Structures are given as structure tokens and as C-alpha cells.
Amino acid sequence: MKIAVCVKQVPAKDAPLHIAPDGTWIRETDISFEMNEPDSYALEEALRLKEKHGGEVVAVSLGPERAKQTLKEALAKGADRGLHIADEEFYRLDPLTAARALARALEPERCDLVLTGLQSEDHGFGQTGVLLAELLGLPHATIIMSIEVQNETLRLKRELEAGWFQWLELPLPAVLTIQSGINKVRYATLKGIMAAKKKEIRTLLRTELLPSFELTQKLERIYVPQKTKKTEFLQGPPKEVAAKLLEKLKHEARVLGSS
Amino acid sequence: MKPVERERLDADVLIVGAGPAGLACALRLAQLIETNRDAAAAAGLSAENIYVLEKAREVGAHQLSGAILDPRALRELLPEFEQTAVAGVSDTPVSEDAVYFLTERRAWKFPVTPPPLRNHGHYVVSLNRLAKWLAERVEQAGINLFTQFAGAELIWNHTGIAGVLTEDKGLDKNGRPKPNYTPGYELRARVTVLAEGPRGSLTKTLVQRYGLDGVNPQVYGLGIKELWEVPAGRIRPGFVAHTMGWPLGTRLYGGGWIYGLQQNRVSLGLVVALEYPDPQFDPHAAFQKFKTHPFVRRLLEGGRLVRYGAKTLPYGGWYSMPRPYVDGGLIIGDSASLLNAQRLKGIHIGMKSGMLAAETIFEALCAGDTSAKALSVFQKKIEQSWIREELWPVRNFHQAFHGGLWSGLLHSALQMLTGGRGLRDPWRTRPGHEAYHRLDGQRSPTARFKGDGRLTFDRLTDVYHSGTRHEEDQPCHLIVADLNLCGTRCTIEYGNPCEYFCPAAVYEMTKERGERRLKINASNCVHCKTCDIMDPYEIITWVPPEGGGGPNYEGM
Ligand SMILES: Cc1cc2nc3c(=O)[nH]c(=O)nc-3n(C[C@H](O)[C@H](O)[C@H](O)COP(=O)(O)OP(=O)(O)OC[C@H]3O[C@@H](n4cnc5c(N)ncnc54)[C@H](O)[C@@H]3O)c2cc1C
């Protein structure tokens, strides 16, 4: 089975974030980056499927030069080769454009399965995997909690709301977006890290794969939510105050259901 | 219990710690192999068989320094760096030096900068960046650099060491294996180099086991640092100021620094010797106070905090240097006390010691003899190098300040006139925790510093800015030998110094059913090792947590 995993490099979770002067992205100079956590579960799932069914795992990352580090990490954990779609201005892309670039790079690979994380921890659009499936003309399923492969068919468990699950079957090839926590992610081993040095990372340029594009979505402004504190005194006889309070909790603070 | 099955790997040389010392050692080894190909081939040496371990998630993530770089060693290691790579290494050359004495309201500038604090020809750097830059070169040379792996235990052989066990990964907080449990490796090497920085956890066991201590025990300073971005025009890049006096006064040894960086960045901090008498002294709060001095406040106001961190440094100098060699092992850099406390500089000496270690190791491996005797050449090389020239005249420097700032300045002037001898030589010291005065129940817990949230911060806000992160479900890496002592004897005798000395709010006394108990917030730990040094009963042992855990000192 040939499996591609899309891994994105995102700002490290502990990074104190500051907004860039133009107000549409964060300042990247003070922070370090790491593999998007949901993608690390997708990678783990790909490695397990390969261990069970044989084949190849190709790690794909769209991003600036530094994204190669994330590919190296994937190789150290056991991916067989890496595809880097280089784009220094990557953060400007909307999910559709990112998916287009990924699709162009993945088309010639003719994979049996493409895995992505459920969403990225920076933009959090949660659309790239789904759009990618559409562009590749493949069926997809989201929020995957388990994968079984039985002769050319996928048996999948999806997470729904409120503790419900859905079981479904999909034919291969397909695109799946993986829910965090589906597995326990492995550690890179010393031998894996050494072996990774000999593995190939091929670089494709986004400008060549997708020379022109029109953004369908634009980030106007990002900002830190304003923390507001408001104190209000309710006056009157206790009964009245209690009624007012209940009203406020329901309709203004919305901490109580209004039914 | 069944013994753990560990995978074994064999290296020629294993370097523990990717700080400036370890990285310079690795790079010099690669250079020697490259330039002496025949000898290296005959001895079966290759760069691939040199391993470097670093516990941080990436190289540099645990590097925190001032830092002013004396480029002497780097010039010897990579002579072309000033032509080709200053941008990668340096933030800015030092343009102006000043020393100030602070009182609560005023700053008195010394009319002349004392020679040891003159930094003409030096660079202001981020050690985090410098380490990353060196690591790139190390990897290009073919050396195997493993981040997120710690040396957890030494492998002993009868008279020395034979390598390390790396830490087990994937254990839960009770020490039971989780599904992704990965036992540590047995890494064996012909020579193991300990480059763990100050208070190395392996170095400590090695020094204890073989009684390698020098004339004096090691004493330490704790440096607390913040990186700020300030409104334009407040400070020139390359402006370097050191301060003495307030808020530490003249009894405590230490002082502040303020360095101007590119892009309106400021590196500032306070170093305090870990040998103060008041067990409830709070170094973090002292640093916060430092920032409220008009001299500092003027600079920072309206700016923002970028990063925070804390790290110790060895102050003991030449007389605290442990014997740096055993069978199959060497100790370099801060771990070997190779830092100049008078100039507040250790990067260049650490690097030089790494290079000398590399030369020693290369000769030893080519001769097929890595015994203590063969490796003792390292000490000779240190004694014949500029390291001794630099450290010997200041061998009693730190000790001279035992009686406070003024007598210290007098003594050190006298030492300067007598080639370092002064009135007492060697001037003896005691371990820092012995300086505590007992409180004997005379004091209740003191109120903690809160900060205004703009100029000054409490410890948790600061820890957040250190980028510290650990796997939560793992065994506690701060091992307290006797937890019963904390809420009883220690509370009465010393008032629980751990609550005060830790710059990351790891230690917290709580009340449970009327009993005082110690709670350890190990996930906050910034790996400074102050607890291992300053707990009054020496019952806290710092061991490396799961690799990759710890602070993230980007840009520090
Ligand atoms: C606040 C402060 C300011 C300073 N200012 C200056 C200055 O201006 N100029 C100057 O020259 N020097 C300065 N120094 C000193 C300088 O930073 C040190 O001398 C230098 O970093 C020592 O290098 P090292 O390689 O020996 O150790 P370190 O830099 O401490 O590196 C040790 C590395 O080993 C890793 N490690 C430790 N134990 C293990 C283990 N068991 N397994 C795996 N990895 C491990 C650590 O994570 C770390 O990355 C300053 C120090 C401090 C704390």
C-alpha cells in the first residue's frame, strides 16, 4: 500500500505569539516550529498501516524551507521519503490553494491512501484534507478514530458529537482526516534518526506546481480576543434581584440554558 | 523485575550535551579526522561514529546566556567565521561598554570601565542561535547529533566510564510503561565526553564516585534573564552595561546586565551567587525589582517581554575544577568549571576546552589507548593553553567577594597586582547551601512578588514566556530523597527555601489535612538546577526528564 501523509509545520504550542505589524499573521522570528499535532497522529497511523500491510509512506509538507525539519522528523520515525513543496509565503495561502498545490504534487504519486490531520493548530480551517480529496477525485471521510483495511476496502470509525461514533466503509484509494488521540505516537529512535539521513527529500516549488492562483479567502486581521471584565450591581428586593440575575445569566452571560 | 532489554550502539566518541563546549569538541574531532585521513582510517575512526546527545527538543533550546562572545576560540575553530558568517553567529559587535553602581534611585557610572569588563572586539550574541549555527556545521561534517535524548546514567567500568544509558521514554508517572514505551539505549563509546554545562547530572555522579573534586567544591551563580523588545531609539545595538549594587546591595555577590541588540531588542538579567544567607531570598523577585530601577524602567517602559529563562553558571574557577579525566571519559566546559567569573564569560573557554579534548581524544584513539593516563594529556593541554593564562590569575577572584562588594574589589585589586595570589591562596570556599542562616521557626512564609503584568511579572507569567513544556505523564524528574522532612524540619529550620530559590515555581508547599506537604510542579522546570545546588539538606536530585522536555530558549 502506498500512503501519503500530509504534515504541516506550525508554531510550537508553547510559543508566546505576537502579531506581525501588518496584522494578518504572527511574527515568526521569535518562535520555533513543530509538526502539527493532529498530523503526527496521521503519520503514526500511516506507519502502522505500512507495518501491517507493507508498502511505502511518503511524507508531504507544503511550507517554507524550515518545513523540511518536519519532514526529517517524519523520516526519522519511519516514513520512506519526503516531498517538500517549497513556498516561503505559505502562510498567505487559503486552504483551497494549499490543497491545489498538494494535489498537483500528489497526482503523479498515485497513492492508495492519503492521510491528513483533522485540522492544523495554527489556522485551524480543517478543510485542506477534504478539498484535497475533491481535487484528487477521491472519496473521503473525516474525524477518523480507527482504520482497518480489508481487501481494497477501508472500514472506518468516525467520531460524531456527544460520544457517538459512526462506522463506514470506503473503497480505496481514499483521503482520510485523522482525529488526534487515535493512537499513541511513537518516539523517534536513534537508528531511525540515523537512517533518515540517507532518505530522500525531494523539493518541488509551489510556484512551478501552481504558478498562479486566486485566493478565495483572505485573512483580514488577526487579533487577541479582548478580555473584558464587567461588574454590575443588581438592586432591589431579593426576589426581584434573583429574577434579574437569572435573566442575565441566561441571556447575557449565557451560562445557563434559556429553556 | 525483569531486566530491561536495551538496544546497544557502539560509538568511537560520545559527547553528552550540545552546548558550545560539546559542539566545538565534535566539530574539532571532525576536522581532525578530515585532515588526518590516513591516521583516522588506520584507527577506524569516522565522523559517523561520533555521537552527540542533547536533551532539548532542538539544539539551542536549553541554551541561555548573556551573551557577549569573546571570539578567540571560535576564530581558532572556524577561522573564516568573521568573513563569512558573522550574521549567523553574532547579533551585533560591542560598540560601547559601561559599568554602573546602582542605589535605589540613582545610577553612578564608573568613570572608567574596569579592564575585565571591557568588551571591545567582542560580539553580542544569542547563544541559542550560535549553538544552532554550530550544530549545522557539526551535522554537515557527518556527525550524528541526537536531540531529545538525554544521558540518564553512566555505564561504569571498573576504573572509569564506558558510555551512557539514555533515558527511558514512554513511562507513566508511576514508572509503568505506556503503549509507546521505548527503553533507553545502551550507548557505549571508547571515549565519553561530559559537556553537560553547570551541575551536570552525570558529571555529578562521576565526580562523586571517583572523588574528582578540585581544591574547592563548586559554587554557582543563578542568572535570570528576559529578552525584551522596546520602542525604537531607547538603546543602541552593541551597547553593553553591567551593574553592581541595588537591588542586591553590597553583601550579596552578583549584578545586572543590559545589552542592546538589533531590532530594538534588549537582553537583560541579574546574576546572583547561590551562597546567600537568607533562605527566603527570592532571586526572581530581585530581578523583577531590578527592572523597576529608573535606569532600567526608562529603557523598558512601553516595550514587551519576548522570552524568559534562568540558568546557573559555575563561579568556582580554577580551584573548583574537578580532575577532568578518567578511564574512557573527559569533562569539558562549564561541567569542568571552565568559566571566567571575573569576565562573566564561559563560551570561549568552554569551546576551547572542547577543542583540546578533541585533540586529546584523537591522539588517544589513534594510539589505541583511552585510559585515564592517556587522557590526562587533556589537563596538560589546558595548562599549556590560554585557558590557564586566563583562569589562573583570577583563581581567587570569586572567593574574594566573600566579605561583600567593597572588600571584594579591594582584594581583587590586590590579586591583580600579585598575579592572582592576593592575601590568601588558595582561598577556600564552602558549598553554597552552607551559607544559609537557620531561621529556627522565627519567620513565617513571606508574601510573594506579584508584578504589575507590564514591567514586572510573577513567576508563572515568566515561566510561560520560557516556552517550557514536558510530557505530563512521566515519572517526576526532581527526586526528593525524604519528603517528610519538607513540612517538618525544613519548614522550621529554613522556611522551605525551595519555594523561593526556584525561578520557575516548581516547588510549592501545600496544606493537606493540616499537614504541610511539598508539591512538585515538575512540568514548570527550566532545567537551571538551582534546587540540586541550593536545597539545605542536599536531598533534591535533578535527573533528566524525558528527552525533548524543558524550556525553549529561542533567541536567548
Ligand atoms: C545568565 C548567564 C549569562 C552568561 N553570560 C555569558 C557571556 O556574556 N559570555 C560568555 O562567554 N559566557 C556567558 N555565560 C556562560 C556561558 O553561557 C557558559 O559558560 C557556556 O554556555 C558553557 O557551555 P557548555 O557547553 O559547557 O554548557 P551549556 O551551554 O550549559 O550546554 C550544556 C548542554 O548540555 C545539555 N545537557 C546537559 N545534561 C545533559 C544530559 N545528561 N544529557 C543530554 N544533554 C544534556 C544541556 O541541555 C545543554 O544544552 C553566561 C551564563 C549564564 C547562565
PDB file of C-alpha atoms in Angstrom, chain A residues 12-18 27 29-34 69 72-73 184-194 197, chain B residues 7 9 51 57-58 129 143-144 146 149 169-170 180 182 185 187 229 265 304-307 464-465 467 469 546 552 554:
ATOM      1  CA  ALA A  12       5.244  25.400  18.655  1.00  0.00           C
ATOM      2  CA  LYS A  13       2.389  25.168  21.105  1.00  0.00           C
ATOM      3  CA  ASP A  14       4.342  26.873  23.845  1.00  0.00           C
ATOM      4  CA  ALA A  15       5.372  29.803  21.656  1.00  0.00           C
ATOM      5  CA  PRO A  16       4.320  33.178  23.044  1.00  0.00           C
ATOM      6  CA  LEU A  17       2.651  34.616  19.972  1.00  0.00           C
ATOM      7  CA  HIS A  18       2.827  38.187  18.804  1.00  0.00           C
ATOM      8  CA  ARG A  27       5.659  37.323  13.906  1.00  0.00           C
ATOM      9  CA  THR A  29      11.085  35.480  14.171  1.00  0.00           C
ATOM     10  CA  ASP A  30      10.742  34.775  17.899  1.00  0.00           C
ATOM     11  CA  ILE A  31       9.273  31.337  17.822  1.00  0.00           C
ATOM     12  CA  SER A  32      10.083  27.791  16.921  1.00  0.00           C
ATOM     13  CA  PHE A  33       8.024  25.401  14.921  1.00  0.00           C
ATOM     14  CA  GLU A  34       6.953  21.809  15.173  1.00  0.00           C
ATOM     15  CA  GLN A  69      12.704  19.828   9.570  1.00  0.00           C
ATOM     16  CA  LYS A  72      13.065  14.912   8.620  1.00  0.00           C
ATOM     17  CA  GLU A  73      11.178  14.125  11.784  1.00  0.00           C
ATOM     18  CA  LYS A 184      -0.175   6.603  20.834  1.00  0.00           C
ATOM     19  CA  VAL A 185       2.528   8.298  18.807  1.00  0.00           C
ATOM     20  CA  ARG A 186       5.906   6.588  18.775  1.00  0.00           C
ATOM     21  CA  TYR A 187       9.236   8.174  19.646  1.00  0.00           C
ATOM     22  CA  ALA A 188      11.935   8.586  17.040  1.00  0.00           C
ATOM     23  CA  THR A 189      14.692   6.053  17.619  1.00  0.00           C
ATOM     24  CA  LEU A 190      18.418   6.614  17.319  1.00  0.00           C
ATOM     25  CA  LYS A 191      18.580   4.176  14.435  1.00  0.00           C
ATOM     26  CA  GLY A 192      15.608   5.868  12.803  1.00  0.00           C
ATOM     27  CA  ILE A 193      17.320   9.240  13.064  1.00  0.00           C
ATOM     28  CA  MET A 194      20.494   7.852  11.532  1.00  0.00           C
ATOM     29  CA  LYS A 197      19.834  10.982   6.842  1.00  0.00           C
TER      30      LYS A 197
ATOM     31  CA  GLU B   7      19.368  -1.820  22.260  1.00  0.00           C
ATOM     32  CA  LEU B   9      25.042   1.025  19.920  1.00  0.00           C
ATOM     33  CA  TYR B  51      27.533  10.830  18.606  1.00  0.00           C
ATOM     34  CA  ARG B  57      13.872  19.366  21.704  1.00  0.00           C
ATOM     35  CA  GLU B  58      16.292  21.045  19.331  1.00  0.00           C
ATOM     36  CA  ARG B 129      21.477  30.986  17.687  1.00  0.00           C
ATOM     37  CA  ILE B 143      28.485  13.600  12.952  1.00  0.00           C
ATOM     38  CA  ASN B 144      25.345  12.101  14.432  1.00  0.00           C
ATOM     39  CA  PHE B 146      20.649  13.330  18.536  1.00  0.00           C
ATOM     40  CA  PHE B 149      17.896  12.180  24.076  1.00  0.00           C
ATOM     41  CA  LYS B 169      10.751   7.089  27.081  1.00  0.00           C
ATOM     42  CA  GLY B 170       7.067   6.412  27.493  1.00  0.00           C
ATOM     43  CA  ASN B 180       4.735   3.691  23.268  1.00  0.00           C
ATOM     44  CA  THR B 182      10.826   2.810  24.434  1.00  0.00           C
ATOM     45  CA  TYR B 185      19.714   2.799  24.655  1.00  0.00           C
ATOM     46  CA  LEU B 187      25.372   3.717  24.165  1.00  0.00           C
ATOM     47  CA  GLU B 229      11.573  44.454  22.580  1.00  0.00           C
ATOM     48  CA  ARG B 265      15.842  44.099  21.353  1.00  0.00           C
ATOM     49  CA  ARG B 304       7.185  43.942  25.719  1.00  0.00           C
ATOM     50  CA  LEU B 305       8.633  40.787  27.142  1.00  0.00           C
ATOM     51  CA  VAL B 306       9.688  38.306  24.451  1.00  0.00           C
ATOM     52  CA  ARG B 307      11.292  35.457  26.427  1.00  0.00           C
ATOM     53  CA  TYR B 464       5.021  30.859  30.306  1.00  0.00           C
ATOM     54  CA  HIS B 465       7.473  33.025  28.371  1.00  0.00           C
ATOM     55  CA  GLY B 467       8.292  28.081  26.366  1.00  0.00           C
ATOM     56  CA  ARG B 469       6.909  22.040  28.186  1.00  0.00           C
ATOM     57  CA  GLU B 546      12.023  12.526  29.044  1.00  0.00           C
ATOM     58  CA  ASN B 552      12.587  26.664  24.621  1.00  0.00           C
ATOM     59  CA  GLU B 554      14.578  30.694  21.111  1.00  0.00           C
TER      60      GLU B 554
END
